[in-house]
Every structure is written in structure tokens, then in C-alpha cells.
Coordinates of C-alpha atoms and ligand atoms in Angstrom, one line a residue:
Chain A
M13 CA 53.1 14.4 -0.4
K14 CA 53.9 17.9 0.7
I15 CA 51.0 19.8 2.2
E16 CA 51.1 23.6 2.5
A17 CA 48.5 25.7 4.1
L18 CA 48.5 29.3 3.0
G19 CA 46.6 32.1 4.8
I20 CA 43.8 29.8 6.1
E21 CA 40.9 31.6 7.8
H22 CA 37.8 29.8 8.8
F23 CA 34.4 31.0 10.0
Y24 CA 31.6 29.1 11.5
G25 CA 28.8 31.5 10.8
H26 CA 30.2 34.8 12.1
E27 CA 32.6 33.2 14.5
K28 CA 36.2 33.3 13.2
V29 CA 38.0 30.1 14.5
L30 CA 41.1 30.1 12.3
N31 CA 42.8 33.5 11.9
G32 CA 45.5 33.1 9.2
V33 CA 47.3 29.8 9.5
D34 CA 50.4 29.1 7.3
I35 CA 52.1 25.7 7.9
T36 CA 53.9 23.1 5.8
I37 CA 53.7 19.4 6.4
T38 CA 56.8 17.7 5.0
P39 CA 56.3 14.3 3.2
G40 CA 56.3 11.3 5.4
S41 CA 56.7 13.3 8.6
F42 CA 54.9 12.6 11.9
T43 CA 53.3 15.9 12.9
A44 CA 51.5 16.6 16.2
I45 CA 49.0 19.4 16.5
I46 CA 48.5 20.4 20.1
G47 CA 46.6 23.2 21.8
E48 CA 43.8 23.9 24.2
S49 CA 40.3 22.9 23.6
G50 CA 38.7 25.3 21.2
S51 CA 42.0 26.4 19.7
G52 CA 41.0 25.1 16.2
K53 CA 42.8 21.8 15.9
T54 CA 39.9 19.8 14.5
T55 CA 39.0 22.6 12.1
L56 CA 42.6 22.9 10.9
L57 CA 42.9 19.1 10.5
S58 CA 39.6 18.9 8.6
I59 CA 40.8 21.6 6.2
L60 CA 44.2 20.1 5.7
S61 CA 42.6 16.7 4.9
T62 CA 40.1 18.2 2.3
L63 CA 37.1 17.3 4.5
L64 CA 36.3 21.0 5.0
Q65 CA 36.6 24.0 2.6
P66 CA 38.3 26.9 4.3
T67 CA 36.5 30.3 4.2
F68 CA 39.6 32.0 3.0
G69 CA 43.1 30.8 1.9
N70 CA 44.0 27.5 0.3
V71 CA 45.9 24.3 0.8
Q72 CA 48.4 23.0 -1.7
Y73 CA 49.2 19.3 -2.2
D74 CA 52.6 19.0 -3.9
G75 CA 52.1 22.5 -5.1
K76 CA 48.5 22.0 -6.5
I77 CA 45.4 23.6 -5.0
L78 CA 42.3 21.5 -4.5
S79 CA 40.6 22.7 -7.8
E80 CA 43.7 21.5 -9.7
L81 CA 43.6 18.0 -8.3
G82 CA 40.7 16.8 -10.4
N83 CA 38.1 14.6 -8.7
I84 CA 38.4 15.4 -5.1
D85 CA 36.8 12.2 -3.8
R86 CA 39.3 10.1 -5.9
F87 CA 42.2 12.2 -4.6
R88 CA 41.1 11.7 -1.0
R89 CA 40.6 8.0 -1.5
T90 CA 44.1 7.4 -2.8
N91 CA 46.1 9.9 -0.8
I92 CA 44.5 10.6 2.5
G93 CA 43.3 8.6 5.5
F94 CA 41.3 10.0 8.4
V95 CA 40.9 8.6 12.0
F96 CA 38.4 10.3 14.2
Q97 CA 38.1 10.5 17.9
F98 CA 35.0 8.5 17.7
H99 CA 35.5 5.4 15.6
Y100 CA 32.6 6.1 13.2
L101 CA 32.4 2.6 11.9
I102 CA 29.2 2.0 10.0
S103 CA 27.1 0.0 12.4
Y104 CA 25.4 -2.3 9.9
L105 CA 28.6 -3.5 8.4
T106 CA 31.1 -5.9 9.9
L107 CA 34.6 -4.7 10.7
R108 CA 35.9 -6.2 7.5
E109 CA 33.1 -4.7 5.4
N110 CA 33.9 -1.3 6.9
I111 CA 37.5 -1.6 6.0
A112 CA 36.7 -2.9 2.5
L113 CA 34.1 -0.2 1.8
G114 CA 36.6 2.3 0.4
A115 CA 39.4 -0.2 -0.5
I116 CA 40.8 0.1 -4.0
E117 CA 42.6 -3.3 -3.6
E118 CA 40.5 -5.8 -1.7
S119 CA 43.7 -7.8 -1.1
R120 CA 45.1 -5.3 1.4
V121 CA 42.1 -5.7 3.7
D122 CA 43.1 -9.0 5.2
S123 CA 46.8 -8.2 5.6
L124 CA 45.8 -5.0 7.5
L125 CA 43.4 -6.9 9.7
E126 CA 46.2 -9.3 10.4
S127 CA 48.9 -6.6 11.2
L128 CA 46.4 -4.7 13.4
G129 CA 45.6 -8.0 15.3
I130 CA 41.9 -8.0 14.6
S131 CA 41.6 -10.6 11.9
N132 CA 39.8 -12.9 14.3
L133 CA 37.1 -10.2 14.8
S134 CA 36.7 -9.3 11.2
H135 CA 33.1 -10.7 10.9
R136 CA 31.9 -8.9 14.0
Y137 CA 29.9 -5.7 14.1
S138 CA 31.3 -2.6 15.8
D139 CA 29.1 -2.9 18.8
E140 CA 30.4 -6.5 19.4
V141 CA 34.0 -5.5 20.0
S142 CA 35.9 -3.3 22.5
G143 CA 36.7 0.4 22.1
G144 CA 40.4 -0.3 21.4
E145 CA 39.4 -2.9 18.8
R146 CA 37.0 -0.5 17.2
Q147 CA 39.7 2.1 16.9
R148 CA 42.1 -0.4 15.3
A149 CA 39.4 -1.1 12.7
A150 CA 39.0 2.6 12.1
I151 CA 42.8 2.9 11.7
A152 CA 42.8 -0.1 9.3
R153 CA 40.1 1.7 7.3
A154 CA 42.3 4.9 7.1
L155 CA 45.3 2.8 6.0
V156 CA 43.6 0.5 3.5
N157 CA 44.6 2.4 0.4
A158 CA 48.2 3.1 1.6
P159 CA 47.7 6.8 1.7
S160 CA 50.6 9.2 1.7
V161 CA 49.3 10.8 4.9
V162 CA 46.9 9.9 7.7
F163 CA 45.1 12.6 9.7
A164 CA 44.0 11.6 13.2
D165 CA 41.9 13.8 15.4
E166 CA 42.3 12.7 19.1
P167 CA 42.5 9.1 18.0
T168 CA 43.0 8.0 21.6
G169 CA 40.5 10.3 23.2
N170 CA 38.1 7.5 24.0
L171 CA 40.8 4.9 25.0
D172 CA 42.5 4.0 28.2
S173 CA 46.2 4.7 28.4
K174 CA 47.2 1.1 27.5
N175 CA 45.1 1.2 24.3
A176 CA 46.2 4.7 23.6
L177 CA 49.9 3.7 23.6
G178 CA 49.0 0.8 21.3
V179 CA 47.5 3.3 18.8
Y180 CA 50.7 5.4 18.9
E181 CA 52.9 2.4 18.4
L182 CA 50.8 1.4 15.4
F183 CA 51.2 4.9 14.0
R184 CA 55.0 4.8 14.6
E185 CA 55.2 1.4 12.8
F186 CA 53.4 2.7 9.7
S187 CA 55.3 6.0 9.9
L188 CA 58.6 4.1 9.7
Q189 CA 57.3 2.5 6.5
G190 CA 56.8 6.0 5.1
T191 CA 53.2 7.0 5.8
G192 CA 52.9 10.6 7.0
F193 CA 50.9 11.3 10.1
V194 CA 49.2 14.5 11.3
V195 CA 47.8 13.9 14.8
A196 CA 45.8 16.3 16.9
S197 CA 45.8 15.6 20.6
H198 CA 45.6 16.8 24.1
D199 CA 47.8 13.9 25.1
K200 CA 51.4 15.1 25.9
K201 CA 52.7 11.6 25.1
I202 CA 52.2 12.3 21.5
A203 CA 55.3 14.6 21.6
D204 CA 57.5 11.5 22.1
Y205 CA 56.4 10.2 18.7
A206 CA 56.3 13.4 16.7
D207 CA 59.0 14.8 14.4
V208 CA 57.3 18.2 14.4
I209 CA 54.9 19.8 17.0
I210 CA 52.6 22.5 15.9
E211 CA 51.0 24.4 18.9
M212 CA 47.7 26.2 18.3
E213 CA 46.2 29.0 20.3
D214 CA 43.0 30.9 19.6
G215 CA 42.9 30.0 15.9
V216 CA 46.6 30.8 15.1
V217 CA 49.8 28.8 15.2
K218 CA 51.6 29.8 18.4
K219 CA 54.8 27.9 17.7
V220 CA 56.3 25.1 15.7
Y221 CA 59.2 23.1 17.3
K222 CA 61.4 20.0 17.5
Chain B
M4 CA 23.5 -5.6 -3.4
I5 CA 24.4 -6.8 0.1
T6 CA 25.0 -3.3 1.5
P7 CA 21.6 -1.8 0.6
L8 CA 19.8 -4.7 2.2
K9 CA 21.9 -4.4 5.4
A10 CA 21.2 -0.6 5.5
L11 CA 17.5 -1.2 5.0
R12 CA 17.4 -3.7 7.8
K13 CA 19.3 -1.4 10.1
N14 CA 16.8 1.4 9.4
R15 CA 13.8 -1.0 9.7
F16 CA 11.3 1.5 11.1
K17 CA 11.8 4.2 8.4
T18 CA 12.1 1.5 5.8
S19 CA 8.7 0.2 6.8
L20 CA 7.2 3.7 6.7
I21 CA 8.5 4.3 3.3
F22 CA 7.4 0.9 2.2
V23 CA 3.8 1.4 3.5
S24 CA 3.4 4.9 2.0
M25 CA 4.7 3.8 -1.3
S26 CA 2.5 0.7 -1.4
V27 CA -0.5 2.9 -0.6
S28 CA 0.3 5.4 -3.4
I29 CA 1.0 2.7 -5.9
A30 CA -2.2 0.8 -5.0
A31 CA -4.1 4.0 -5.3
I32 CA -2.7 4.6 -8.8
F33 CA -3.5 1.0 -9.8
L34 CA -7.1 1.1 -8.5
I35 CA -8.1 4.5 -9.9
S36 CA -6.6 3.6 -13.3
A37 CA -8.0 0.1 -13.3
I38 CA -11.5 1.1 -12.3
S39 CA -11.8 4.0 -14.7
G40 CA -10.2 1.8 -17.4
G41 CA -12.7 -0.9 -16.5
V42 CA -15.6 1.4 -16.9
V43 CA -14.4 2.6 -20.3
S44 CA -13.6 -0.8 -21.5
M45 CA -16.9 -2.3 -20.3
Y46 CA -18.9 0.3 -22.1
S47 CA -16.7 0.0 -25.2
A48 CA -17.1 -3.8 -25.1
M49 CA -20.9 -3.4 -25.0
L50 CA -20.9 -1.1 -28.0
K51 CA -18.5 -3.2 -29.9
T52 CA -20.6 -6.3 -29.5
D53 CA -22.0 -6.7 -33.1
G54 CA -21.3 -3.0 -33.6
D55 CA -18.8 -1.8 -36.2
I56 CA -20.7 1.4 -36.8
I57 CA -22.7 3.3 -34.2
V58 CA -25.5 5.7 -35.2
T59 CA -26.6 8.4 -32.7
Q60 CA -28.5 11.7 -32.8
K61 CA -26.3 14.3 -34.4
G62 CA -24.1 16.4 -32.1
I63 CA -25.3 14.7 -28.9
A64 CA -22.9 14.6 -25.9
D65 CA -24.0 11.4 -24.4
T66 CA -25.7 8.3 -25.7
F67 CA -28.2 8.5 -22.9
F68 CA -29.6 11.8 -24.4
S69 CA -29.6 10.5 -27.9
D70 CA -33.1 10.3 -29.5
I71 CA -33.5 9.0 -33.1
N72 CA -36.3 7.6 -35.1
R73 CA -36.1 3.8 -35.0
S74 CA -37.9 3.3 -38.3
L75 CA -34.7 4.5 -40.0
N76 CA -33.1 1.3 -38.9
D77 CA -35.1 -0.6 -41.5
T78 CA -33.4 1.4 -44.3
V79 CA -30.0 0.9 -42.7
M80 CA -30.6 -2.9 -42.5
N81 CA -31.1 -3.1 -46.2
M82 CA -28.0 -1.2 -47.2
V83 CA -25.3 -3.0 -49.2
G84 CA -22.6 -4.3 -46.9
V85 CA -24.7 -4.3 -43.7
K86 CA -24.9 -7.7 -42.1
E87 CA -27.2 -6.7 -39.2
S88 CA -28.3 -3.5 -37.5
S89 CA -30.0 -3.5 -34.1
V90 CA -31.8 -0.7 -32.2
L91 CA -31.0 0.1 -28.6
I92 CA -32.7 2.4 -26.1
L93 CA -30.3 3.2 -23.2
G94 CA -31.7 4.4 -20.0
A95 CA -31.4 4.2 -16.2
A96 CA -34.2 3.9 -13.7
P97 CA -34.8 2.7 -10.1
V98 CA -35.5 -1.1 -9.9
D99 CA -37.2 -2.3 -6.7
T100 CA -34.9 -1.2 -3.9
L101 CA -32.0 -0.3 -6.2
P102 CA -31.9 3.5 -6.8
I103 CA -30.4 3.3 -10.3
V104 CA -29.9 0.5 -12.7
G105 CA -29.0 0.5 -16.4
I106 CA -32.0 -0.4 -18.6
Y107 CA -31.5 -1.7 -22.2
G108 CA -34.3 -1.8 -24.6
V109 CA -33.2 -3.8 -27.6
S110 CA -34.7 -4.9 -30.9
E111 CA -35.5 -8.5 -31.5
N112 CA -32.4 -9.3 -33.5
R113 CA -30.1 -8.3 -30.6
F114 CA -31.6 -10.7 -28.1
K115 CA -29.4 -13.4 -29.5
S116 CA -26.3 -11.6 -28.3
Y117 CA -27.2 -12.4 -24.7
S118 CA -26.5 -15.8 -23.4
L119 CA -29.6 -17.0 -21.6
K120 CA -29.0 -18.8 -18.4
Q121 CA -32.6 -19.6 -17.6
G122 CA -36.1 -18.7 -18.9
S123 CA -36.8 -17.0 -22.2
I124 CA -36.3 -13.7 -23.9
P125 CA -38.8 -11.0 -22.7
S126 CA -42.0 -10.3 -24.6
Q127 CA -44.1 -7.2 -23.9
G128 CA -44.6 -6.6 -20.1
E129 CA -41.6 -8.7 -19.3
V130 CA -37.9 -8.1 -18.6
M131 CA -34.8 -10.2 -18.6
L132 CA -32.3 -9.7 -15.8
G133 CA -28.5 -9.8 -15.7
S134 CA -27.3 -12.6 -13.4
K135 CA -25.7 -10.1 -11.1
I136 CA -28.8 -8.0 -10.4
Y137 CA -30.8 -11.3 -10.3
E138 CA -28.7 -12.4 -7.4
T139 CA -28.8 -9.0 -5.7
L140 CA -32.6 -8.8 -5.8
K141 CA -32.7 -12.4 -4.6
H142 CA -34.3 -14.2 -7.6
P143 CA -37.4 -12.0 -8.0
K144 CA -40.5 -13.2 -10.0
T145 CA -41.4 -9.6 -10.8
V146 CA -39.7 -6.3 -10.6
T147 CA -41.0 -2.8 -10.3
L148 CA -39.4 -0.4 -12.7
S149 CA -40.3 3.3 -12.5
K150 CA -43.5 2.3 -10.7
K151 CA -44.5 -0.2 -13.4
E152 CA -44.4 -3.9 -12.7
F153 CA -42.7 -6.3 -15.1
R154 CA -42.6 -10.1 -15.0
V155 CA -39.1 -11.6 -15.1
S156 CA -38.9 -13.8 -18.1
G157 CA -35.3 -14.9 -17.9
V158 CA -31.8 -14.4 -16.7
F159 CA -28.7 -13.8 -18.8
K160 CA -25.0 -13.9 -18.1
S161 CA -22.8 -11.2 -19.5
R162 CA -19.1 -10.6 -18.8
I163 CA -19.8 -6.9 -19.3
G164 CA -20.5 -5.6 -15.8
F165 CA -23.0 -2.9 -17.0
E166 CA -25.1 -5.5 -18.6
D167 CA -24.8 -8.2 -16.0
G168 CA -26.0 -5.6 -13.5
G169 CA -28.7 -4.3 -15.8
V170 CA -32.2 -5.0 -17.1
V171 CA -33.0 -5.9 -20.7
M172 CA -36.5 -5.4 -22.2
N173 CA -38.0 -5.1 -25.6
L174 CA -38.1 -1.8 -27.6
V175 CA -41.8 -1.1 -27.1
D176 CA -41.7 -1.2 -23.3
A177 CA -38.4 0.8 -23.2
G178 CA -39.8 3.4 -25.6
E179 CA -42.7 4.0 -23.3
L180 CA -40.6 4.1 -20.3
F181 CA -38.1 6.6 -21.6
H182 CA -40.3 8.4 -24.1
K183 CA -38.1 7.9 -27.1
S184 CA -38.0 6.0 -30.3
A185 CA -34.4 4.8 -30.1
S186 CA -31.1 5.9 -28.6
I187 CA -28.6 4.3 -31.0
F188 CA -28.3 1.8 -33.8
L189 CA -25.4 -0.7 -33.7
V190 CA -24.5 -1.7 -37.2
S191 CA -22.4 -4.7 -38.0
L192 CA -20.8 -5.1 -41.4
N193 CA -20.0 -8.0 -43.7
D194 CA -16.6 -6.6 -44.3
L195 CA -14.9 -3.7 -42.5
S196 CA -13.6 -2.3 -45.8
Q197 CA -17.1 -1.2 -46.6
S198 CA -17.4 1.0 -43.5
D199 CA -16.7 4.2 -45.4
A200 CA -19.4 3.6 -47.9
V201 CA -21.9 2.6 -45.3
L202 CA -21.1 5.6 -43.1
K203 CA -21.6 8.0 -46.0
E204 CA -24.9 6.4 -46.9
V205 CA -26.2 6.5 -43.3
N206 CA -25.2 10.1 -42.9
L207 CA -27.1 11.0 -46.0
L208 CA -30.2 9.3 -44.7
S209 CA -31.2 12.1 -42.3
S210 CA -29.8 15.3 -41.1
E211 CA -30.8 14.4 -37.5
I212 CA -28.5 11.4 -37.2
E213 CA -24.7 10.8 -37.3
A214 CA -22.9 7.6 -38.0
K215 CA -19.3 6.9 -36.8
T216 CA -17.2 3.8 -36.6
T217 CA -17.4 2.4 -33.1
E218 CA -13.7 2.9 -32.6
N219 CA -14.0 6.5 -33.7
F220 CA -17.0 7.0 -31.5
I221 CA -15.3 5.6 -28.4
D222 CA -12.2 7.8 -29.0
S223 CA -14.3 10.9 -29.2
Y224 CA -16.9 10.0 -26.5
N225 CA -17.1 12.8 -24.0
Q226 CA -18.0 10.7 -21.0
F227 CA -14.9 8.6 -21.5
K228 CA -12.8 11.7 -21.8
I229 CA -14.2 13.0 -18.5
I230 CA -13.6 9.7 -16.8
K231 CA -10.2 9.4 -18.2
T232 CA -9.2 12.9 -17.3
S233 CA -10.4 12.6 -13.7
S234 CA -8.7 9.3 -13.3
D235 CA -5.5 10.8 -14.7
V236 CA -5.8 13.8 -12.3
I237 CA -6.4 11.5 -9.3
G238 CA -3.6 9.3 -10.4
A239 CA -1.2 12.2 -10.8
M240 CA -2.2 13.4 -7.3
A241 CA -1.5 10.0 -5.8
F242 CA 1.8 10.1 -7.7
L243 CA 2.7 13.5 -6.3
M244 CA 1.7 12.5 -2.8
G245 CA 3.9 9.5 -3.2
I246 CA 6.8 11.6 -4.2
L247 CA 6.3 14.1 -1.4
G248 CA 6.0 11.3 1.1
I249 CA 9.2 9.7 -0.1
V250 CA 11.0 13.1 -0.2
S251 CA 10.1 13.9 3.3
M252 CA 10.9 10.5 4.7
M253 CA 14.1 10.2 2.7
S254 CA 15.1 13.6 4.1
M255 CA 14.7 12.2 7.5
V256 CA 16.7 9.1 6.5
V257 CA 19.4 11.2 5.0
S258 CA 19.5 13.5 8.0
D259 CA 19.7 10.5 10.3
R260 CA 22.6 9.1 8.3
K261 CA 24.6 12.3 7.7
A262 CA 27.5 11.0 9.7
E263 CA 27.5 7.8 7.8
F264 CA 27.6 9.6 4.5
G265 CA 30.2 12.0 5.8
I266 CA 32.4 9.0 6.8
M267 CA 31.9 7.4 3.4
R268 CA 33.0 10.6 1.7
S269 CA 36.0 10.8 4.1
I270 CA 37.2 7.5 2.9
G271 CA 36.9 8.6 -0.6
L272 CA 33.6 7.3 -1.8
S273 CA 32.2 9.8 -4.2
S274 CA 28.9 11.6 -3.8
S275 CA 27.6 9.8 -6.8
T276 CA 28.5 6.4 -5.3
I277 CA 26.6 7.3 -2.1
I278 CA 23.6 8.7 -4.0
F279 CA 23.7 5.5 -6.0
K280 CA 23.7 3.4 -2.8
L281 CA 20.7 5.3 -1.5
L282 CA 18.9 5.0 -4.8
S283 CA 19.4 1.3 -4.8
E284 CA 17.9 1.1 -1.3
T285 CA 14.7 2.9 -2.3
L286 CA 14.6 1.0 -5.5
I287 CA 14.4 -2.2 -3.5
I288 CA 11.6 -0.7 -1.4
A289 CA 9.8 0.5 -4.5
L290 CA 9.9 -2.9 -6.2
A291 CA 8.7 -4.6 -3.0
A292 CA 5.9 -2.0 -2.6
Y293 CA 5.0 -2.4 -6.2
A294 CA 4.6 -6.1 -5.8
V295 CA 2.5 -5.8 -2.7
A296 CA 0.4 -3.0 -4.2
L297 CA -0.3 -5.1 -7.3
G298 CA -1.4 -8.0 -5.3
T299 CA -3.5 -5.9 -3.0
S300 CA -5.1 -4.1 -6.0
F301 CA -6.1 -7.5 -7.6
G302 CA -7.6 -8.5 -4.3
I303 CA -9.5 -5.2 -3.8
L304 CA -10.8 -5.3 -7.4
E305 CA -12.0 -8.9 -6.9
L306 CA -13.8 -7.8 -3.8
I307 CA -15.4 -4.8 -5.5
E308 CA -16.5 -6.9 -8.5
N309 CA -18.2 -9.4 -6.3
A310 CA -19.7 -6.8 -3.9
D311 CA -23.5 -6.7 -4.2
K312 CA -23.5 -3.0 -3.5
F313 CA -21.8 -2.1 -6.8
Q314 CA -24.0 -4.5 -8.8
G315 CA -21.0 -5.4 -10.9
Y316 CA -20.8 -1.9 -12.4
I317 CA -17.3 -1.4 -11.1
N318 CA -15.1 -3.8 -13.0
G319 CA -11.5 -3.1 -12.7
E320 CA -9.1 -4.2 -15.2
I321 CA -5.3 -4.4 -14.6
T322 CA -3.8 -4.8 -18.1
V323 CA -0.2 -5.6 -18.8
T324 CA 0.2 -2.0 -20.1
L325 CA -1.1 -0.6 -16.9
M326 CA 1.3 -2.8 -14.9
I327 CA 4.2 -1.6 -16.9
N328 CA 3.1 2.0 -16.7
V329 CA 2.6 1.9 -13.0
L330 CA 6.0 0.1 -12.6
I331 CA 7.7 3.0 -14.4
V332 CA 5.8 5.5 -12.3
S333 CA 6.8 3.7 -9.1
V334 CA 10.4 3.6 -10.0
V335 CA 10.4 7.3 -11.1
M336 CA 8.6 8.2 -7.8
A337 CA 11.3 6.4 -5.7
L338 CA 14.2 7.8 -7.7
V339 CA 13.0 11.4 -7.7
G340 CA 12.0 11.2 -4.0
T341 CA 15.4 9.9 -3.0
F342 CA 17.6 11.9 -5.3
L343 CA 16.5 15.3 -4.0
P344 CA 17.5 14.9 -0.4
A345 CA 20.6 12.8 -1.3
F346 CA 21.8 15.4 -3.8
Y347 CA 21.3 18.2 -1.2
A348 CA 23.4 16.3 1.3
S349 CA 26.1 15.6 -1.2
R350 CA 26.8 19.3 -1.5
I351 CA 27.8 19.6 2.2
D352 CA 31.5 19.2 3.3
P353 CA 32.1 15.7 4.7
M354 CA 33.3 17.1 8.0
S355 CA 30.1 19.2 8.4
L356 CA 28.0 16.1 7.7
I357 CA 29.9 14.1 10.3
Q358 CA 29.6 16.9 13.0
R359 CA 26.0 17.5 12.3
G360 CA 24.7 13.9 12.3
G361 CA 24.8 11.2 14.8
A362 CA 26.4 7.9 13.7
Ligands
LIG410 N1 30.5 23.0 13.5 C1 30.8 24.1 14.2 N2 29.9 25.1 14.3 C2 30.2 26.2 15.0 N3 31.3 26.3 15.7 C3 32.2 25.3 15.8 C4 32.0 24.2 15.0 N4 33.0 23.3 15.2 C5 33.8 24.0 16.1 N5 33.3 25.2 16.4 C6 34.0 26.2 17.2 O1 35.2 26.5 16.6 C7 36.2 26.6 17.6 C8 37.4 25.7 17.2 O2 36.8 24.4 17.3 P1 37.7 23.1 17.1 O3 36.8 21.9 17.1 O4 38.5 23.3 15.8 O5 38.7 23.1 18.3 P2 39.6 22.0 18.9 O6 41.0 22.6 19.1 O7 39.6 20.8 18.0 O8 39.0 21.7 20.3 P3 38.9 20.3 21.1 O9 40.3 20.1 21.6 O10 38.0 20.6 22.2 O11 38.5 19.3 20.2 C9 35.6 26.3 18.9 O12 35.3 27.6 19.5 C10 34.3 25.7 18.6 O13 33.3 26.0 19.5
LIG411 MG1 38.9 18.9 18.3

């Protein structure tokens, strides 16, 4: 799915944090968004992934703006995955239940648990597993409906470098199978995995390269 | 149904708060409706015993104020279609240490409607006590009624609380006590189809009196309307308090769980699915609270009925209709109380929900 942001401006109250962003995410690509803290990465990612409505401008998905996509929740469920810096697993559900919560096809849950190497932990709760395992479960949740694109906001921010590399490897694996990734990160290593790097500064795109 | 139970267990503290406040509201609705319904139905039952038609003073608001000439009853008794007609004087007076007790002066032919437990029916200077008041006064041999002493001739049992906690005497004594000839006539008919004819005939008898079918009388009886209206008002207030309590607590719950709902939205669960999840959570609480409130209400009513202090006057009745009505009220209360905050949260962007709420 091709995603195009056109003239995005966003305000939190009176504070303008995105000041005219125009970018295109090509289908199946691995895009990295980098930039200093406060430059607007999270805000942009939220808007691209339909989790936040921009104050001005719009985002097109294969040429269609949000209001033309019909039920937005259903669109999000089938097309978009999101991985947060904090795992945000629901604490009263087991890892498996967390992943199955939004699953359209229950059958994918177990194969994902398997391929992410956490099938032996599937009946544990999030506070009973390690940080890296939690993040794997969160990634499985994002991938469960085989979305065309997964957005990840500092997915390795809470992990040590070994676990962080594991996450990037996982992304690469799924990326090779055709899932698009848009990853915001401070981590310079992300550049090794990305096809495109978008650099943000003070609410605008400073440059796009590679 | 597994998810709502897990969520409820996770949020134990607030779940219990909501549960307790709902139980209290529901029990309040039960009790006020049951007690007021009990009062109305007891009085109705008393009037309906051998009374298809009731005769009172014309235009009177309350049977206690009614004053009619008891000699008219002789004519009524001989009317075609009339099986029996008895005369009652209804009053209230202090009895021994009890500040206010229902006193019933009745004509001879009505004594047979009381089931005598011991002793005999009262002749002049004597009274017959309901079993409840007999117990309360600790088996007295005599009682003082408005400064006059009466011998206790017997004890009767009545399932009507007013009567069981009351004093029955003959018409002559009651007439002297309350300075009236009669309060009401209770007329029973051979055949209900004759009621129109009998009503007409009685109403022609004197311009001072008015005859109505007992059903009709009860429906239009002012005291009942007042009792019913006040109980409805108190019930509605309990209902509103319940809703407000649930709204405020569910707002806290929703606010605590913003991130959770934001996450659910981010993985594509629709707002309506999430609202539905929340509604099923409160519905479970509501049903549990209903069950507990029902049990508690039965218990409290049992206690009140047997408490000496109330002399059996308060006699709650939880009918099936009341149970169904209160069940509907409880469910509505839970659903409305939850829907408002849930709907409000559903209008917020998922990302804002996640950022504003802790996990
Ligand atoms: N919910 C919010 N309300 C108000 N201001 C916000 C909110 N979220 C972010 N901001 C502000 O908007 C600006 C951009 O924030 P954003 O989170 O998009 O930056 P970022 O590039 O993701 O930073 P970081 O690398 O620290 O995560 C910052 O100045 C931040 O303080
Ligand atoms: Mg950020």
C-alpha cells in the first residue's frame, strides 16, 4: 500500500509540532524516520498510521483519503500494525490472548508465536516475561493480520543492544516477505536495515536519502 | 465472556466500589417499592375481605374521616343481590405504651372474618387484640385505650399486618371512642354482575353517602396515590443516584484504562466493540449486585416484619412484577452509566488515549 502525506500540519493546543510534511512511503519498503528528540517523529508516525488526525493536510492510502476508506477501525485492523516503544500489552490477558485480541484469523496466532520464538510463553502474562519477550509479543500482535505496513515507534527504546538487534532482524525477515515497515528511532543502526531514511528536524522533513 | 471477567478481576477495587454502590441503590429501590406496595396491598386486602362494594361518606378524602349513619346498613343488607354488609369504624388511638395503633370497630357479622386464636369475640367493654400487638404488649389482660380500660377477650391472627397489629372492638364502644356512627360499610355480593344495580340503589339511598366497587375505590384512593407517588419519587432518586454513581466511577475506570482502549483501537478493534466490552463488564456487576440486593431486601423485610417496633404495620412485598421491573431498572442504570463515559472516550484519537493514560 502506498502512503502519501500531503501538507501535514499538527498542533498540540497552540504549539505547532509539524509544519508542512510531504512524504511518500512506497509499498513494501523499509523506511526509517530519524531526528532529534522533539522533532515530531512520534506525531508523524501516529498520523501516517491513522492513530491521530492531523490538524491540517491529509494522508492518502493508495490514493484514497481517510474519509474514503470506509470504516477506519476495519481499515486499520486489516492494513496497519503498530509497535510502540513501551510494549502496551494488556496486563490481564496472556501473551496469546493479547495477540489473538485483534486477530481476524485465529490460526495465524500460533504460527506467529512459533516464528517469534515465544510459543512456550504464550500462556504467561506480560509481567511474567522479559522485556525482549514482551516486545516480541507486541510485534506478533502488530503482525497478526498480515498488514501491508507496520509502524514502529522506537521499538527498541527499552531493550538492550542484543534484544534490539533481534527486533531489527525480525523486521528484516518480515520485510523480505513483503511487509512494509516505517520505524522511528534514535538508533543509528536502523540505517543498516532501511531502504529509505527520512530525517526530521523541528517539525519538517530535513532530508530523505539512500 | 472470559475477557470481561478478567478485566473485572484486574480492576478489583473499582469493581467492588461499583458493585457496592449498585447493590445499595438497587436494594433501596426494592425496599421503598416493596414497603409502599406492602402498605397499599395490606390496606386493599383488608377492604377486599368480604367487600365487593365500599360505602363511605360522599366526597371524603380518607376513610378515617368518613362519617356515615350506620342505620343505613340495615337497608343495604336487605337489597337484592347483597349477601352481607358489615359496618366498620376505622380509627387510631394510643394503646398502653404504644403511641398509635389502628382501632377497628366492627359489626357483629364481621367478627367471623377474624380467625380467633384464643378467647372469644369482644362484647361491650372488651377488645380483641391482633396476635402481633398481643406479643408486643406481652400478653396483657387489660389495655388502656384513650384513657379507658378494656378487658382483653381474645386474640386473633391476621396475615394483614394492619389488623395483626391492631385492636378490634364492637361498634358501640368504637362509636363512643371516635364519636361517630360508622366509617364505612363493606358490602359483599351474591354475584359480581349485580354490582352496578346495587351501586345505583345504594347511591340513591342518601345524598350523604357514596358507594364504589372496592377495586374502583382503591384505584382512586388518595392516600394510596400519595404513598405511591412518594415511593416513586424516592425510587427515582435512588435510580438517579445509582446512575450518577456509576457514571462517576465508570469515568474513573475509563480514564484509568485509556491506554488499554487506545491500544485496542490501534489494533483495529472498533469503538463499538470496546464500548460493548465495557458494557458487558458492568452488566455482570449489575446482575451480581441485583442478586445481592434482592437477597438483602428479602432479609431486611423479614427483619422489619418481625420487629416489635413496627407492630407488623410495615409489611413489604416483593412481587414477581417488582423483581422484573427492578431488574430492568438495574440493567438500564448500568448501561446508561457506562455508555456515557465509554462513548466520550471513543471520540478521542487512539494515540491521544494512549499518551494520556497509563497502561
Ligand atoms: N500529547 C502532546 N501534547 C502536547 N505536546 C506534545 C504531545 N506529544 C508531543 N508533544 C510535543 O510535540 C513535539 C513533538 O513531539 P514528538 O513526540 O512527535 O517528538 P519525537 O520526535 O517523537 O521525540 P522523541 O524522540 O523524544 O520521542 C514535542 O515538542 C513534544 O513536546
Ligand atoms: Mg517519539
